Structure formats: structure tokens, C-alpha cells
Amino acid sequence: MFSKIVLTFLTLFSVISINAQDIGVLKGTITTEQGEPIMGANVHVKKIAKGATSNENGTFLLDKIVKGTYRVEISYLGYNTIISNVVINKVETIQNFVLKESAYQLEGVVVTSQKREQKNKDVPIAITSYGTDFLENQGTFEYDALSEYVPGFQVQIQSVNNPGIVVRGITSDSGDSRVEPRVSIFQDGVSISKSRGSVVELYDIERVEVLKGPQGTLFGRGAQIGAMHIIQNKAKNETSGAVKLGYGNFNQFLATGHYNTPLVDDKLFFRAAAIYNKRDGYIENLSGGDLNGKETVAFRTSFRYLLNDDTTLDVIANWQQDTPPGTSFKSGTYAPFGGDTNPNTFADLERGEDLGLDRTVWGVTGILKHEFNDVWDLTSTTAYRKFNSDEAFDADGTAAPALFFHEISEGKQFSQEFRFNFDNDDKFRGFFGGNFFYEKGSQRVPWEYNEQSVAMLFLNPEALLINGVPTLLPNIPNDPATFGPLAGVPLNSFNTESNTNFGENYSGDVFADASYDFTDKLSVTLGLRATWENINAGYQVTDSENPSVLGHLLGSYPNVLFASTNGEKLEASENFLSAVGRFALNYDVNDNITLFGTAARGRRPNVINVTATETTVLSDETVWSYEVGAKSLFLNNKLQFDVNAYVYEYSNFQTTISKFEDGVLTATPEDSGSASSFGFETAMQYAFSKTSSFFANYSYIDASFDDEDSNGNAQDLAGNTFRLTPKNSFSAGFNINIDATKNLSYFFRPTYTYKSKVFFEETNLPDISQDGYGILNFKTGLVINKDYELTFFMNNALNKEFIVDAGNTGGAFGIPTFIAGAPRFFGMQVKANF
């Protein structure tokens, strides 16, 4: 018995000894070229996601490392990053590093737009990339604020439920569940492009990349003219965190932060981040409440699990809820009681505090990465996402109970992608793979109205309101000669009707994209994506609860606006095959300058348009893009400068014009449009010290409809400028940081943005537009011990009045509405890192 115990003990001791012999420690010191220790330098071993920070003596320690060879990265702000192969072959390995002082590394230098890490300079795409520091410095949480700093990119947000995203003149803003976007929005490699679910808060973000031009090869079926990729911070093998609190005018309150920690040493890591951002509306509403406010709460959790030395799994869960007050669709025809039609002054919108949005968006993403060897790796991305929203708005922009609508949207999606990346570290690199995507959604538009007020709008619009007070027509005018047997019939004081569109799509893609270096200077990239789509569309009208008397008069009985489907859900289905691709050249003039040229084909999928009277299949909208440009990095990464020019040719351009004719509200789509655009962009960043920099960019766009459509017929919109497209736009800003003492520094960050005149509709009506204007923002404050920050901010410091949209649903009835832009915002914020 004793011998067995001894044998067991010796065996266990041997196993422990062997395991202990397989584990090593990496330690060392990080110093400057002058021998001074560097405190706070980061030491990172990517293969095992393990890191450490040097202490006040410049020393660091990484323990529990399985013996082997590792690529170790050492970085510190203001010094050149070192990447070194270190061999751990004994219990304690000592490796010292000397960092060479360098220029400040500009953000956006490294991008992953081609599914692998590259310098922006080496990517043959017009791309703008901003990282954590820029987003933090500008206090950017929404797309519209970010777009001000991206040439050729415009974002208009009526509400987070209704964004208009514009790349080089092409707008993607339809909420119809049957219509695919023209611009793809991606979050960690997953499409979130459907309009009503696409706006998410930009908090705890690693990087945002905006790619201009057709990106179907890289980002799929919705990237006809561009894509935005939001890359969130993932869990890391470190313990860290931060919290920021802020308060401003209009009772703005901000709370955001994150916390990261290892759960199991060297195996499982956890990160949580959250934001709450609330502000009262800046337009007073006489009927109750306020308008154009904000209230968003969002959470994110992420886990990273190292299955082995070659395989990692990231799981990210996002949840966001938006409950802002209503949007101020203020009438430009009828002034509120005691007021005027200026969009920037108080309004009087029916239903008061009932106006507003309740939207929830959530999703889960799993990203599995496996390295087969130094050449091949696999990325599997699996995601499920869901959103639902209910937005109540007053489309007539007055106190009249005429055009009160809800828009109730729902959507869910599932996607699975497998992508194989290869890089022989010589001449050939790229990726190929496949993708499956499923989505199902609907958009229901209930209309609640007082028939007596609607009759005034249709029969006597000048008297819809008198001195801001609604007037009602209790019955059809008692004029048999005009109204026949309906003369004198009473009108309903309350009624409802609604329509709903349905979309359900299946798609499968196969894709490949590869680059080959013909010489040390010249490389060629070729990409192709083939897509199969099964598109299913439906439409249904829910008739008025009380058959409409007014509908008898207008010929739309039993409804007023929506032609009846007799209670049926009308459906149609089609299958489509398509292909898009790109061809690109990159030429390195020298170590600092790269020239590129691309030719690409983009596509917007076919639309099955089902109405109460007919079903039509719109041709897929296509674009050919031709672009040349130059990218550069000078002065040891102190100066980055890009310039590019492009030409686009559109065929089967899909346009939809809403009209109220013959008593029926119609949204008639057409697909024979022909359009073209050309333009150029420049962007630069310059670091004039280790901690201070300047940026500027400029965009020129000439985008308009051609004289003839695809069939050779004269176009009604010939020569008209694309909506939401300024011909000229630019932005510039400084990030100035000055050390007052060793533990105290001061910063000043002013920015100025300008855009020229924009039209809000493709009809280019002069009154439905906004003249050119500029906005000045700035932030200033103190940083204490590098961990604490006190900030004062002011946005729209000159209190410039402007509008962000005009026309809208009211425009279809001849009474356009206008949405005011944000006035001056100011406040204080405090931040602590730990």
C-alpha cells in the first residue's frame, strides 16, 4: 500500500515538474536611447493576448508563458514601436528594449478594410479612418457628428429611427422593408444596414472606417456606393477601465464607461461598456413636451476565449434603446398661435408628449479565428440581430388633427460567413469565402385622423388653421351641384387606416479578393462576388375602422389615403443572380507616396414593389466607378496627405416620388433613371509635436441626373442635383496639448465644418433647401496625472440657425415641413481612467 502511495506521489510530482518546466517568464527593462526608464510602455504578446505595462523603473513582467517563440510588440506614445521575436526556452527570459523617439503616430494609419491589417497608404481605396482618440477628442457618439470630418460623406438624422446616409451624393434612407440600402453599415464584420436599425451609439470604439466607392466585393450586396465599418473594442488580457460623466444645457446628462478584466489567466477575458445620453428637446411644443431631444441607453459585453495558441473566440452582445421626444416637423405654411414659421422657434404639433420614438436594437456576434500556419487563417463570423421601433410623428406640422402617423418597423436577421485569408509574406495575399444572409422585416404606417380636419386640408387648405387654431368642417358642404348625394353628410371626428409592407430575403454569396505584387512597386488587386437572392415582398392595407365619408368623395372608399387590398396580404417572390467586382492598381512611387487606380461595379438589388393595384419588379440599380488617387506618409509619420478623383455612371437609377393625386397618396418608384457624378477629395493630418496635431479635408461633388434616362427618354429630373449633397464641403481642426507641469496639461480642440447649399428633395425646389453654412465647435480642459480629465465643450459655438431636412410627408400634400438643426450646446465633462 505504501509503495503505491509513493509511486502515485512520484508520478504526480513528475507531471508537475514537467509542466513547470514548460512554463516560462519574460521580464526586462524598457528605456530611451539616453538610458532613461520609460514608465507606461505597453508590452503585448498577440499570440496569447497577454500584455503588461512597464513601471516607474521601466521594468515589466509577463509570467506563465508556455515555452516557444513569440512576436512581442513594445509601444509607447511618441516612440517607434518595436516588434521582436523572443524565444522563451528557460524558466526566466530577460529581454531589454530600447525605444527610439519618433513623431506622433497619426490615427488612421492602420486599417482593416481589406480584411487584414494594412497601412492606409497601401490600400487602393478612398478610405477615411478615425480611432479611439479622435472620437474621444471630438465627443462623437452619432454618425452625423462623425460625418462632418469625412470628405464625401454626409449623414442626416431626423431621428435615430430615420437616418439619411450619403456617400458621394448617393443617399440611403428608405425605411421600406423591401428595399436594400445603397450604403452598407457594418459592425464588427456584420451588416446592420437596414435603415431603421442602423444607427448605434459610437462608444468604446476601436476604430471607424468609411470606404467610398462600390464595395460589394468587401462588404456585400448593400454596399453599392460605399460602406462604414464600426470596429468595437474587444475584451483583452488586462485590467483597465474608465468612466466619464457630463452635464450640459437643455439638461443634457452623459454617463459612459468601460471595464476590462481577465476571468481566467491567459484564457478568458471580459469587457463591459455602457452609455446613457439624454438631452431635453430644443424646440418647445405648445401642445405639450418638447421636440428634437435625445435619450439613449446602451450596453455591450464581450468575451474573448483563447481555445489554444492558434484559435480565439470573441463573443459580443449589444443592446440599445432609444426613447427621445418627437421630431419637430414644423409647418412652413401655418404658424403656431403667437408664433411664426421659422423652424428654429417654438412649434405646436398635435398630440404633444405622445410624439416620439421607442426603439430597441440588440444583437449577438461570434467571431472565431484560427491560424493554420503562417500563411493561412480562417475567420468565422456568426450573428443574430433584431430591432423594433414605433415612432409617432405629426406630418402636417401643426395643431390640426389631420396627419398624425406612426411608423412601426420590425426586423430580424441571421448571417454566417466563412473567410479564408492567405498571405505568403512575399507576393500573393487575399481572401475567399462564402456568406449566407437571412432577413425578415415589416413597416406598418397607421394613420389616425379627424376627418373634419382632413376635409379642410383637401377642400379649403387656406383655412386649415386660423391664427394657429385648427378649424373643422363638420360635414361635406351642402352643395348638391358640386358634391351630389354626399352634400351635407356629417364627417367622422376620429378614424384610422394603415398600410404595411413586408420583406423577407435569403441570399448566398461566394467571394474572392486577391493582390499580387508584380514588382517591388506595382501590385494588382482583383475582387469578385457572386450573389444568389430570393426576394419576397408583401403589402397589406387595413381599412378604416369607420368607412370614410371623405373616401366616397375622393374615390378611395372605404379609406382616404390608402387604396384597399380588401383585407388581403398581397405577395410576390423572385430569384436573382448577380455579380460585382473591382480591379485596382497600387504603385509605390517611393517609401512615402503611393498612387492607386480602381474600376469597380456596384449594385443595388432588385426591388419587388407590391401595391394594391399592381406588382412591379424594379431592375437592379448599377453603377460603374472609376477612380485615381495618391496617398502619402511623410516626415516619419508626422504628415499624412491623400487626394483622389472619381467618376460614377449610374443605370436603372431607382427614384420614388410621393404624391397625393386623385384622392390617393402614392409613392411611385421608377427604375429607368440615368445619372452621373464626378468629384475629388483631399485630406491631411499633420503632427506638429508629439501631442499636438492639425487635420483638414475638402470634398467637391457634382452629382446630377442626366438629360435622358436609360431608355433614351427625356428625364423630368434632368440636371437636378442629388438630394442631401453639398457641392463643396470641408472641415478642419486642431488638437493642441500643452504640458503645464509634470502632472498637469492643458488641451484646446477647435473644429470648423462647412457645407454648401443642399436640396432636400430630388425635385430641387428652391424653398426645400438649406443655404451653405459653417459650424464652430471646441473643447478645452485639463488632464491631471494622465488619468483624470476635466473638459468644457461648446458645439455650434456661434449659435448658427439651420435646418437638417425639409419637405417630408407634408410636402406630398402641398404643406412642407422643416426640421431645425441643433442650436448651441455647451457643458462640462469629467473623466477618470483606472
Coordinates of N, CA and C in Angstrom, one line a residue, residues 13-203:
F13 N 4.4 14.3 -8.9 CA 5.5 15.2 -8.8 C 6.2 15.4 -10.2
S14 N 6.3 14.3 -10.9 CA 7.0 14.3 -12.2 C 6.2 15.1 -13.2
V15 N 4.8 14.9 -13.1 CA 3.9 15.7 -14.1 C 4.0 17.2 -13.8
I16 N 3.9 17.5 -12.5 CA 4.0 18.9 -12.1 C 5.3 19.5 -12.5
S17 N 6.4 18.7 -12.3 CA 7.8 19.2 -12.7 C 7.9 19.4 -14.2
I18 N 7.3 18.5 -14.9 CA 7.4 18.6 -16.4 C 6.6 19.8 -16.8
N19 N 5.3 20.0 -16.3 CA 4.5 21.2 -16.6 C 5.2 22.5 -16.2
A20 N 5.8 22.4 -15.0 CA 6.5 23.6 -14.6 C 7.7 24.0 -15.5
Q21 N 8.4 22.9 -16.0 CA 9.5 23.1 -16.9 C 9.0 23.7 -18.3
D22 N 7.7 23.5 -18.6 CA 7.2 24.0 -19.9 C 6.8 25.5 -19.8
I23 N 6.8 26.1 -18.6 CA 6.3 27.4 -18.3 C 7.4 28.3 -18.1
G24 N 7.4 29.5 -18.7 CA 8.5 30.5 -18.5 C 8.0 31.8 -18.2
V25 N 8.9 32.7 -17.9 CA 8.6 34.1 -17.6 C 9.5 35.0 -18.5
L26 N 8.8 36.1 -19.0 CA 9.5 37.1 -19.7 C 9.6 38.4 -18.9
K27 N 10.8 38.9 -18.7 CA 10.9 40.1 -17.9 C 12.0 41.0 -18.6
G28 N 12.0 42.2 -18.3 CA 13.0 43.1 -18.8 C 12.8 44.6 -18.5
T29 N 13.6 45.4 -19.1 CA 13.5 46.9 -18.9 C 13.4 47.6 -20.2
I30 N 12.6 48.7 -20.2 CA 12.3 49.5 -21.4 C 12.9 50.9 -21.1
T31 N 13.8 51.3 -21.9 CA 14.5 52.6 -21.7 C 14.5 53.4 -23.0
T32 N 14.8 54.7 -22.9 CA 15.1 55.5 -24.0 C 16.5 55.3 -24.5
E33 N 16.8 56.0 -25.7 CA 18.2 55.9 -26.2 C 19.2 56.5 -25.2
Q34 N 18.7 57.4 -24.4 CA 19.6 58.0 -23.4 C 19.7 57.2 -22.1
G35 N 19.0 56.1 -22.0 CA 19.1 55.2 -20.9 C 18.1 55.5 -19.8
E36 N 17.2 56.4 -20.1 CA 16.1 56.8 -19.1 C 15.0 55.7 -19.1
P37 N 14.6 55.2 -17.9 CA 13.5 54.3 -17.9 C 12.2 54.9 -18.4
I38 N 11.4 54.1 -19.1 CA 10.1 54.6 -19.6 C 9.0 53.9 -18.8
M39 N 8.2 54.7 -18.2 CA 7.1 54.2 -17.4 C 5.8 54.2 -18.3
G40 N 5.0 53.2 -18.3 CA 3.8 53.1 -19.0 C 3.9 52.6 -20.4
A41 N 5.0 52.0 -20.8 CA 5.1 51.4 -22.1 C 4.3 50.1 -22.1
N42 N 3.7 49.8 -23.2 CA 2.9 48.6 -23.4 C 3.7 47.5 -24.0
V43 N 3.6 46.3 -23.4 CA 4.3 45.1 -23.9 C 3.2 44.1 -24.2
H44 N 3.1 43.6 -25.4 CA 1.9 42.8 -25.8 C 2.4 41.6 -26.6
V45 N 1.9 40.4 -26.2 CA 2.2 39.2 -27.0 C 0.9 38.8 -27.6
K46 N 0.7 39.1 -28.9 CA -0.5 38.9 -29.6 C -1.0 37.4 -29.6
K47 N -0.1 36.5 -29.8 CA -0.5 35.1 -29.9 C -1.2 34.6 -28.7
I48 N -0.9 35.1 -27.5 CA -1.6 34.6 -26.3 C -2.4 35.7 -25.7
A49 N -2.5 36.9 -26.4 CA -3.3 38.0 -25.9 C -2.9 38.4 -24.5
K50 N -1.7 38.4 -24.3 CA -1.2 38.8 -22.9 C -0.4 40.0 -23.0
G51 N -0.5 40.9 -22.0 CA 0.2 42.2 -22.0 C 0.6 42.6 -20.6
A52 N 1.5 43.6 -20.6 CA 1.9 44.2 -19.3 C 2.3 45.6 -19.6
T53 N 2.5 46.4 -18.5 CA 2.9 47.8 -18.6 C 4.1 48.0 -17.8
S54 N 5.1 48.8 -18.3 CA 6.3 49.0 -17.5 C 6.0 49.9 -16.3
N55 N 6.8 49.7 -15.2 CA 6.6 50.5 -14.0 C 7.5 51.7 -14.0
E56 N 7.6 52.4 -12.9 CA 8.3 53.6 -12.8 C 9.8 53.4 -13.1
N57 N 10.3 52.2 -12.9 CA 11.7 51.8 -13.2 C 11.9 51.3 -14.6
G58 N 10.8 51.3 -15.4 CA 10.9 50.8 -16.8 C 10.8 49.3 -16.9
T59 N 10.6 48.6 -15.8 CA 10.6 47.1 -15.8 C 9.2 46.6 -16.1
F60 N 9.2 45.4 -16.6 CA 7.9 44.7 -16.9 C 8.1 43.2 -16.6
L61 N 7.0 42.5 -16.5 CA 7.0 41.1 -16.2 C 5.8 40.4 -16.8
L62 N 6.0 39.4 -17.6 CA 4.9 38.5 -18.2 C 5.2 37.1 -17.7
D63 N 4.3 36.5 -16.9 CA 4.6 35.2 -16.4 C 3.6 34.2 -17.0
K64 N 3.9 32.9 -16.6 CA 3.0 31.8 -17.1 C 2.9 31.7 -18.6
I65 N 4.1 31.8 -19.3 CA 4.1 31.7 -20.7 C 4.7 30.4 -21.1
V66 N 3.9 29.6 -21.9 CA 4.4 28.3 -22.4 C 5.6 28.5 -23.3
K67 N 6.6 27.7 -23.1 CA 7.9 27.9 -23.8 C 7.7 27.8 -25.3
G68 N 8.3 28.7 -26.1 CA 8.2 28.8 -27.5 C 8.7 30.1 -28.0
T69 N 8.4 30.4 -29.3 CA 8.9 31.6 -29.9 C 7.6 32.5 -30.1
Y70 N 7.8 33.8 -29.7 CA 6.6 34.7 -29.7 C 7.0 36.1 -30.3
R71 N 6.1 36.7 -31.0 CA 6.3 38.1 -31.5 C 5.8 39.0 -30.4
V72 N 6.7 39.8 -29.9 CA 6.4 40.7 -28.8 C 6.4 42.1 -29.4
E73 N 5.4 42.9 -29.0 CA 5.3 44.3 -29.5 C 5.4 45.2 -28.3
I74 N 6.3 46.2 -28.5 CA 6.5 47.2 -27.4 C 6.2 48.6 -28.0
S75 N 5.3 49.3 -27.3 CA 4.9 50.6 -27.9 C 4.7 51.6 -26.8
Y76 N 4.9 52.8 -27.1 CA 4.7 54.0 -26.2 C 4.6 55.2 -27.0
L77 N 3.6 56.1 -26.7 CA 3.3 57.3 -27.4 C 4.5 58.1 -27.5
G78 N 4.8 58.5 -28.8 CA 6.0 59.4 -29.1 C 7.2 58.6 -29.4
Y79 N 7.2 57.3 -29.4 CA 8.3 56.4 -29.7 C 8.0 55.4 -30.8
N80 N 9.0 55.0 -31.6 CA 8.7 54.0 -32.6 C 8.4 52.6 -31.9
T81 N 7.4 52.0 -32.4 CA 7.0 50.7 -31.9 C 8.0 49.6 -32.4
I82 N 8.4 48.7 -31.4 CA 9.3 47.6 -31.7 C 8.5 46.3 -31.8
I83 N 8.7 45.5 -32.8 CA 8.2 44.1 -32.9 C 9.3 43.2 -33.0
S84 N 9.5 42.3 -32.0 CA 10.6 41.4 -31.9 C 10.2 40.0 -31.6
N85 N 10.9 39.1 -32.2 CA 10.7 37.6 -32.0 C 11.6 37.3 -30.7
V86 N 10.9 36.8 -29.7 CA 11.5 36.4 -28.4 C 11.3 34.9 -28.2
V87 N 12.4 34.2 -27.9 CA 12.4 32.8 -27.6 C 12.3 32.6 -26.1
I88 N 11.3 31.9 -25.6 CA 11.1 31.5 -24.2 C 11.5 30.1 -24.1
N89 N 12.8 29.8 -23.7 CA 13.2 28.4 -23.6 C 13.8 28.1 -22.2
K90 N 13.6 28.9 -21.3 CA 14.0 28.6 -19.9 C 13.0 29.3 -18.9
V91 N 13.2 29.0 -17.7 CA 12.2 29.5 -16.7 C 12.1 31.0 -16.7
E92 N 13.3 31.7 -16.8 CA 13.2 33.1 -16.8 C 14.0 33.7 -18.0
T93 N 13.3 34.4 -18.9 CA 14.0 35.0 -20.0 C 14.0 36.5 -19.8
I94 N 15.2 37.1 -19.9 CA 15.4 38.5 -19.7 C 15.6 39.2 -21.1
Q95 N 14.8 40.1 -21.4 CA 14.9 40.8 -22.7 C 14.7 42.3 -22.5
N96 N 15.7 43.1 -22.7 CA 15.6 44.6 -22.6 C 15.3 45.2 -23.9
F97 N 14.6 46.3 -23.9 CA 14.3 47.0 -25.1 C 14.6 48.5 -25.0
V98 N 15.1 49.1 -26.1 CA 15.4 50.5 -26.2 C 14.5 51.1 -27.3
L99 N 13.6 52.1 -26.8 CA 12.7 52.7 -27.8 C 13.3 54.0 -28.3
K100 N 13.2 54.1 -29.6 CA 13.7 55.3 -30.3 C 12.6 56.4 -30.4
E101 N 12.9 57.6 -30.1 CA 11.9 58.7 -30.1 C 11.5 58.9 -31.6
S102 N 10.2 59.1 -31.8 CA 9.7 59.3 -33.1 C 8.6 60.4 -33.1
A103 N 8.1 60.6 -34.3 CA 7.0 61.5 -34.4 C 5.7 60.9 -33.8
Y104 N 4.8 61.7 -33.5 CA 3.5 61.2 -33.0 C 2.8 60.3 -34.1
Q105 N 2.4 59.1 -33.8 CA 1.8 58.2 -34.8 C 0.4 58.7 -35.0
L106 N 0.1 59.1 -36.3 CA -1.2 59.6 -36.6 C -2.3 58.5 -36.6
E107 N -3.5 58.8 -36.1 CA -4.5 57.8 -36.1 C -5.0 57.6 -37.6
G108 N -5.5 56.4 -37.8 CA -6.0 56.1 -39.2 C -4.9 55.6 -40.1
V109 N -3.7 55.5 -39.6 CA -2.6 55.0 -40.5 C -2.8 53.5 -40.8
V110 N -3.3 52.7 -39.8 CA -3.5 51.3 -40.0 C -5.0 51.1 -40.1
V111 N -5.4 50.3 -41.2 CA -6.9 50.0 -41.4 C -7.0 48.5 -41.7
T112 N -8.2 48.0 -41.6 CA -8.5 46.6 -41.9 C -9.6 46.4 -43.0
S113 N -9.7 47.4 -43.8 CA -10.8 47.5 -44.8 C -10.7 46.3 -45.8
Q114 N -9.5 45.8 -46.1 CA -9.4 44.6 -47.0 C -9.2 43.3 -46.2
K115 N -9.8 43.3 -45.0 CA -9.9 42.1 -44.1 C -8.5 41.7 -43.6
R116 N -7.6 42.6 -43.6 CA -6.3 42.3 -43.0 C -5.7 43.7 -42.6
E117 N -4.8 43.7 -41.6 CA -4.2 44.9 -41.2 C -3.2 45.4 -42.3
Q118 N -3.4 46.7 -42.7 CA -2.5 47.3 -43.7 C -2.4 48.8 -43.3
K119 N -1.4 49.4 -43.8 CA -1.3 50.8 -43.8 C -2.3 51.4 -44.8
N120 N -3.0 52.5 -44.4 CA -3.9 53.1 -45.3 C -3.3 53.5 -46.6
K121 N -2.0 53.8 -46.5 CA -1.3 54.2 -47.7 C -1.2 53.1 -48.8
D122 N -1.3 51.9 -48.3 CA -1.1 50.7 -49.2 C -2.4 50.1 -49.7
V123 N -3.6 50.7 -49.3 CA -4.9 50.2 -49.7 C -5.4 51.0 -50.9
P124 N -5.7 50.3 -52.0 CA -6.2 51.1 -53.2 C -7.7 51.4 -53.1
I125 N -8.1 52.1 -52.0 CA -9.5 52.5 -51.8 C -9.4 53.9 -51.2
A126 N -10.4 54.8 -51.5 CA -10.5 56.0 -50.8 C -11.2 55.7 -49.5
I127 N -10.4 55.9 -48.4 CA -10.8 55.4 -47.1 C -10.4 56.5 -46.1
T128 N -11.4 56.8 -45.2 CA -11.1 57.6 -44.0 C -11.3 56.8 -42.8
S129 N -10.3 56.8 -41.9 CA -10.3 56.0 -40.7 C -10.0 56.9 -39.5
Y130 N -10.9 56.8 -38.4 CA -10.7 57.5 -37.2 C -10.7 56.5 -36.0
G131 N -9.8 56.7 -35.1 CA -9.7 55.8 -34.0 C -10.3 56.3 -32.7
T132 N -10.0 55.6 -31.6 CA -10.5 56.0 -30.3 C -10.2 57.4 -29.9
D133 N -8.9 57.8 -30.1 CA -8.6 59.1 -29.6 C -9.4 60.2 -30.3
F134 N -9.5 60.1 -31.6 CA -10.2 61.2 -32.3 C -11.7 61.2 -31.9
L135 N -12.3 60.0 -31.8 CA -13.7 60.0 -31.4 C -13.9 60.6 -30.0
E136 N -12.9 60.2 -29.1 CA -13.0 60.8 -27.7 C -12.8 62.3 -27.7
N137 N -11.8 62.7 -28.5 CA -11.5 64.2 -28.5 C -12.6 65.0 -29.0
Q138 N -13.4 64.5 -30.0 CA -14.5 65.3 -30.6 C -15.8 65.0 -29.9
G139 N -15.8 64.1 -28.9 CA -17.1 63.8 -28.3 C -18.1 63.2 -29.2
T140 N -17.7 62.4 -30.1 CA -18.6 61.9 -31.2 C -19.2 60.6 -30.8
F141 N -20.6 60.6 -30.7 CA -21.4 59.5 -30.4 C -22.3 59.0 -31.5
E142 N -22.6 59.9 -32.5 CA -23.5 59.6 -33.5 C -22.9 59.8 -34.9
Y143 N -23.5 59.2 -35.9 CA -22.9 59.2 -37.2 C -22.9 60.6 -37.8
D144 N -23.9 61.4 -37.6 CA -24.0 62.7 -38.2 C -22.8 63.6 -37.7
A145 N -22.4 63.5 -36.5 CA -21.3 64.2 -36.0 C -20.0 63.7 -36.6
L146 N -19.8 62.4 -36.7 CA -18.6 61.9 -37.4 C -18.5 62.3 -38.8
S147 N -19.7 62.3 -39.5 CA -19.6 62.6 -41.0 C -19.1 63.9 -41.3
E148 N -19.1 64.9 -40.4 CA -18.6 66.2 -40.6 C -17.1 66.2 -40.9
Y149 N -16.4 65.1 -40.5 CA -15.0 65.1 -40.6 C -14.5 64.1 -41.7
V150 N -15.5 63.6 -42.5 CA -15.1 62.6 -43.5 C -15.5 63.2 -44.9
P151 N -14.5 63.5 -45.8 CA -14.9 64.0 -47.1 C -15.7 63.1 -47.9
G152 N -16.7 63.7 -48.5 CA -17.6 62.9 -49.4 C -18.6 62.1 -48.7
F153 N -18.8 62.3 -47.4 CA -19.7 61.5 -46.5 C -20.6 62.5 -45.7
Q154 N -21.9 62.3 -45.9 CA -22.9 63.1 -45.2 C -23.9 62.2 -44.5
V155 N -24.3 62.6 -43.3 CA -25.3 61.9 -42.6 C -26.3 62.9 -42.0
Q156 N -27.6 62.6 -42.4 CA -28.7 63.4 -41.8 C -29.5 62.5 -40.9
I157 N -29.7 62.9 -39.7 CA -30.5 62.1 -38.8 C -31.8 62.9 -38.3
Q158 N -32.9 62.6 -38.9 CA -34.2 63.2 -38.5 C -34.4 62.7 -37.0
S159 N -34.3 61.4 -36.9 CA -34.2 60.8 -35.6 C -33.4 59.5 -35.8
V160 N -33.0 58.9 -34.7 CA -32.2 57.7 -34.8 C -32.9 56.6 -35.6
N161 N -34.2 56.8 -35.7 CA -35.0 55.8 -36.5 C -35.0 56.1 -38.0
N162 N -34.5 57.3 -38.3 CA -34.7 57.7 -39.7 C -33.5 58.5 -40.2
P163 N -32.4 57.8 -40.4 CA -31.2 58.4 -40.9 C -31.1 58.5 -42.4
G164 N -30.4 59.5 -42.9 CA -30.1 59.6 -44.4 C -28.6 59.5 -44.5
I165 N -28.1 58.5 -45.1 CA -26.6 58.2 -45.1 C -26.2 58.4 -46.6
V166 N -25.3 59.4 -46.8 CA -24.9 59.8 -48.2 C -23.4 59.6 -48.4
V167 N -23.1 58.9 -49.5 CA -21.7 58.8 -49.9 C -21.6 59.3 -51.3
R168 N -20.9 60.4 -51.5 CA -20.6 61.0 -52.8 C -21.9 61.2 -53.5
G169 N -22.9 61.7 -52.8 CA -24.2 62.1 -53.5 C -25.3 61.1 -53.5
I170 N -25.0 59.8 -53.2 CA -26.0 58.8 -53.2 C -26.5 58.6 -51.8
T171 N -27.8 58.7 -51.7 CA -28.5 58.6 -50.4 C -29.1 57.3 -50.1
S172 N -28.9 56.8 -48.9 CA -29.5 55.5 -48.5 C -30.4 55.8 -47.2
D173 N -31.7 55.9 -47.4 CA -32.5 56.3 -46.3 C -33.9 55.6 -46.2
S174 N -34.2 54.7 -47.1 CA -35.5 54.2 -47.2 C -35.8 53.2 -46.0
G175 N -37.0 53.4 -45.4 CA -37.4 52.5 -44.3 C -38.2 51.4 -44.8
D176 N -38.5 51.3 -46.1 CA -39.3 50.2 -46.7 C -38.6 48.9 -46.5
S177 N -39.2 47.9 -45.9 CA -38.6 46.6 -45.6 C -38.2 45.9 -46.9
R178 N -38.8 46.3 -48.0 CA -38.5 45.6 -49.3 C -37.3 46.1 -50.0
V179 N -36.7 47.2 -49.5 CA -35.7 48.0 -50.2 C -34.3 47.8 -49.5
E180 N -33.3 47.4 -50.3 CA -32.0 47.3 -49.7 C -31.3 48.7 -49.8
P181 N -30.4 48.9 -48.8 CA -29.7 50.2 -48.8 C -28.6 50.3 -49.9
R182 N -28.2 51.5 -50.2 CA -27.1 51.8 -51.1 C -25.8 51.8 -50.4
V183 N -25.8 52.1 -49.1 CA -24.6 52.2 -48.3 C -24.7 51.2 -47.2
S184 N -23.7 50.4 -47.1 CA -23.6 49.3 -46.0 C -23.1 49.9 -44.7
I185 N -23.7 49.6 -43.6 CA -23.2 49.8 -42.3 C -22.8 48.5 -41.7
F186 N -21.6 48.3 -41.3 CA -21.1 47.1 -40.7 C -20.6 47.3 -39.3
Q187 N -20.9 46.4 -38.4 CA -20.4 46.4 -37.0 C -19.7 45.1 -36.8
D188 N -18.4 45.2 -36.6 CA -17.5 44.0 -36.4 C -17.8 42.9 -37.4
G189 N -17.8 43.4 -38.7 CA -17.9 42.4 -39.8 C -19.3 41.9 -40.1
V190 N -20.4 42.5 -39.4 CA -21.7 42.1 -39.6 C -22.6 43.3 -40.1
S191 N -23.4 43.0 -41.2 CA -24.2 44.1 -41.7 C -25.3 44.5 -40.8
I192 N -25.4 45.8 -40.5 CA -26.5 46.3 -39.7 C -27.2 47.4 -40.6
S193 N -27.3 47.2 -41.9 CA -27.6 48.3 -42.8 C -29.0 48.7 -42.9
K194 N -30.0 47.9 -42.5 CA -31.4 48.3 -42.6 C -31.6 49.6 -41.9
S195 N -32.2 50.6 -42.6 CA -32.3 51.9 -42.1 C -32.7 52.1 -40.7
R196 N -33.9 51.5 -40.3 CA -34.5 51.7 -39.0 C -33.7 51.1 -37.9
G197 N -32.7 50.2 -38.2 CA -31.9 49.6 -37.1 C -30.5 49.9 -37.2
S198 N -30.1 50.8 -38.1 CA -28.7 51.0 -38.4 C -27.9 52.0 -37.5
V199 N -28.6 52.9 -36.9 CA -28.0 53.9 -36.1 C -27.7 53.4 -34.7
V200 N -26.4 53.3 -34.3 CA -26.0 52.8 -33.0 C -25.0 53.9 -32.4
E201 N -25.0 53.9 -31.1 CA -24.1 54.9 -30.4 C -22.6 54.5 -30.7
L202 N -21.8 55.4 -30.9 CA -20.3 55.2 -31.0 C -19.6 55.4 -29.7
Y203 N -19.6 54.4 -28.9 CA -18.9 54.4 -27.6 C -18.0 53.2 -27.4

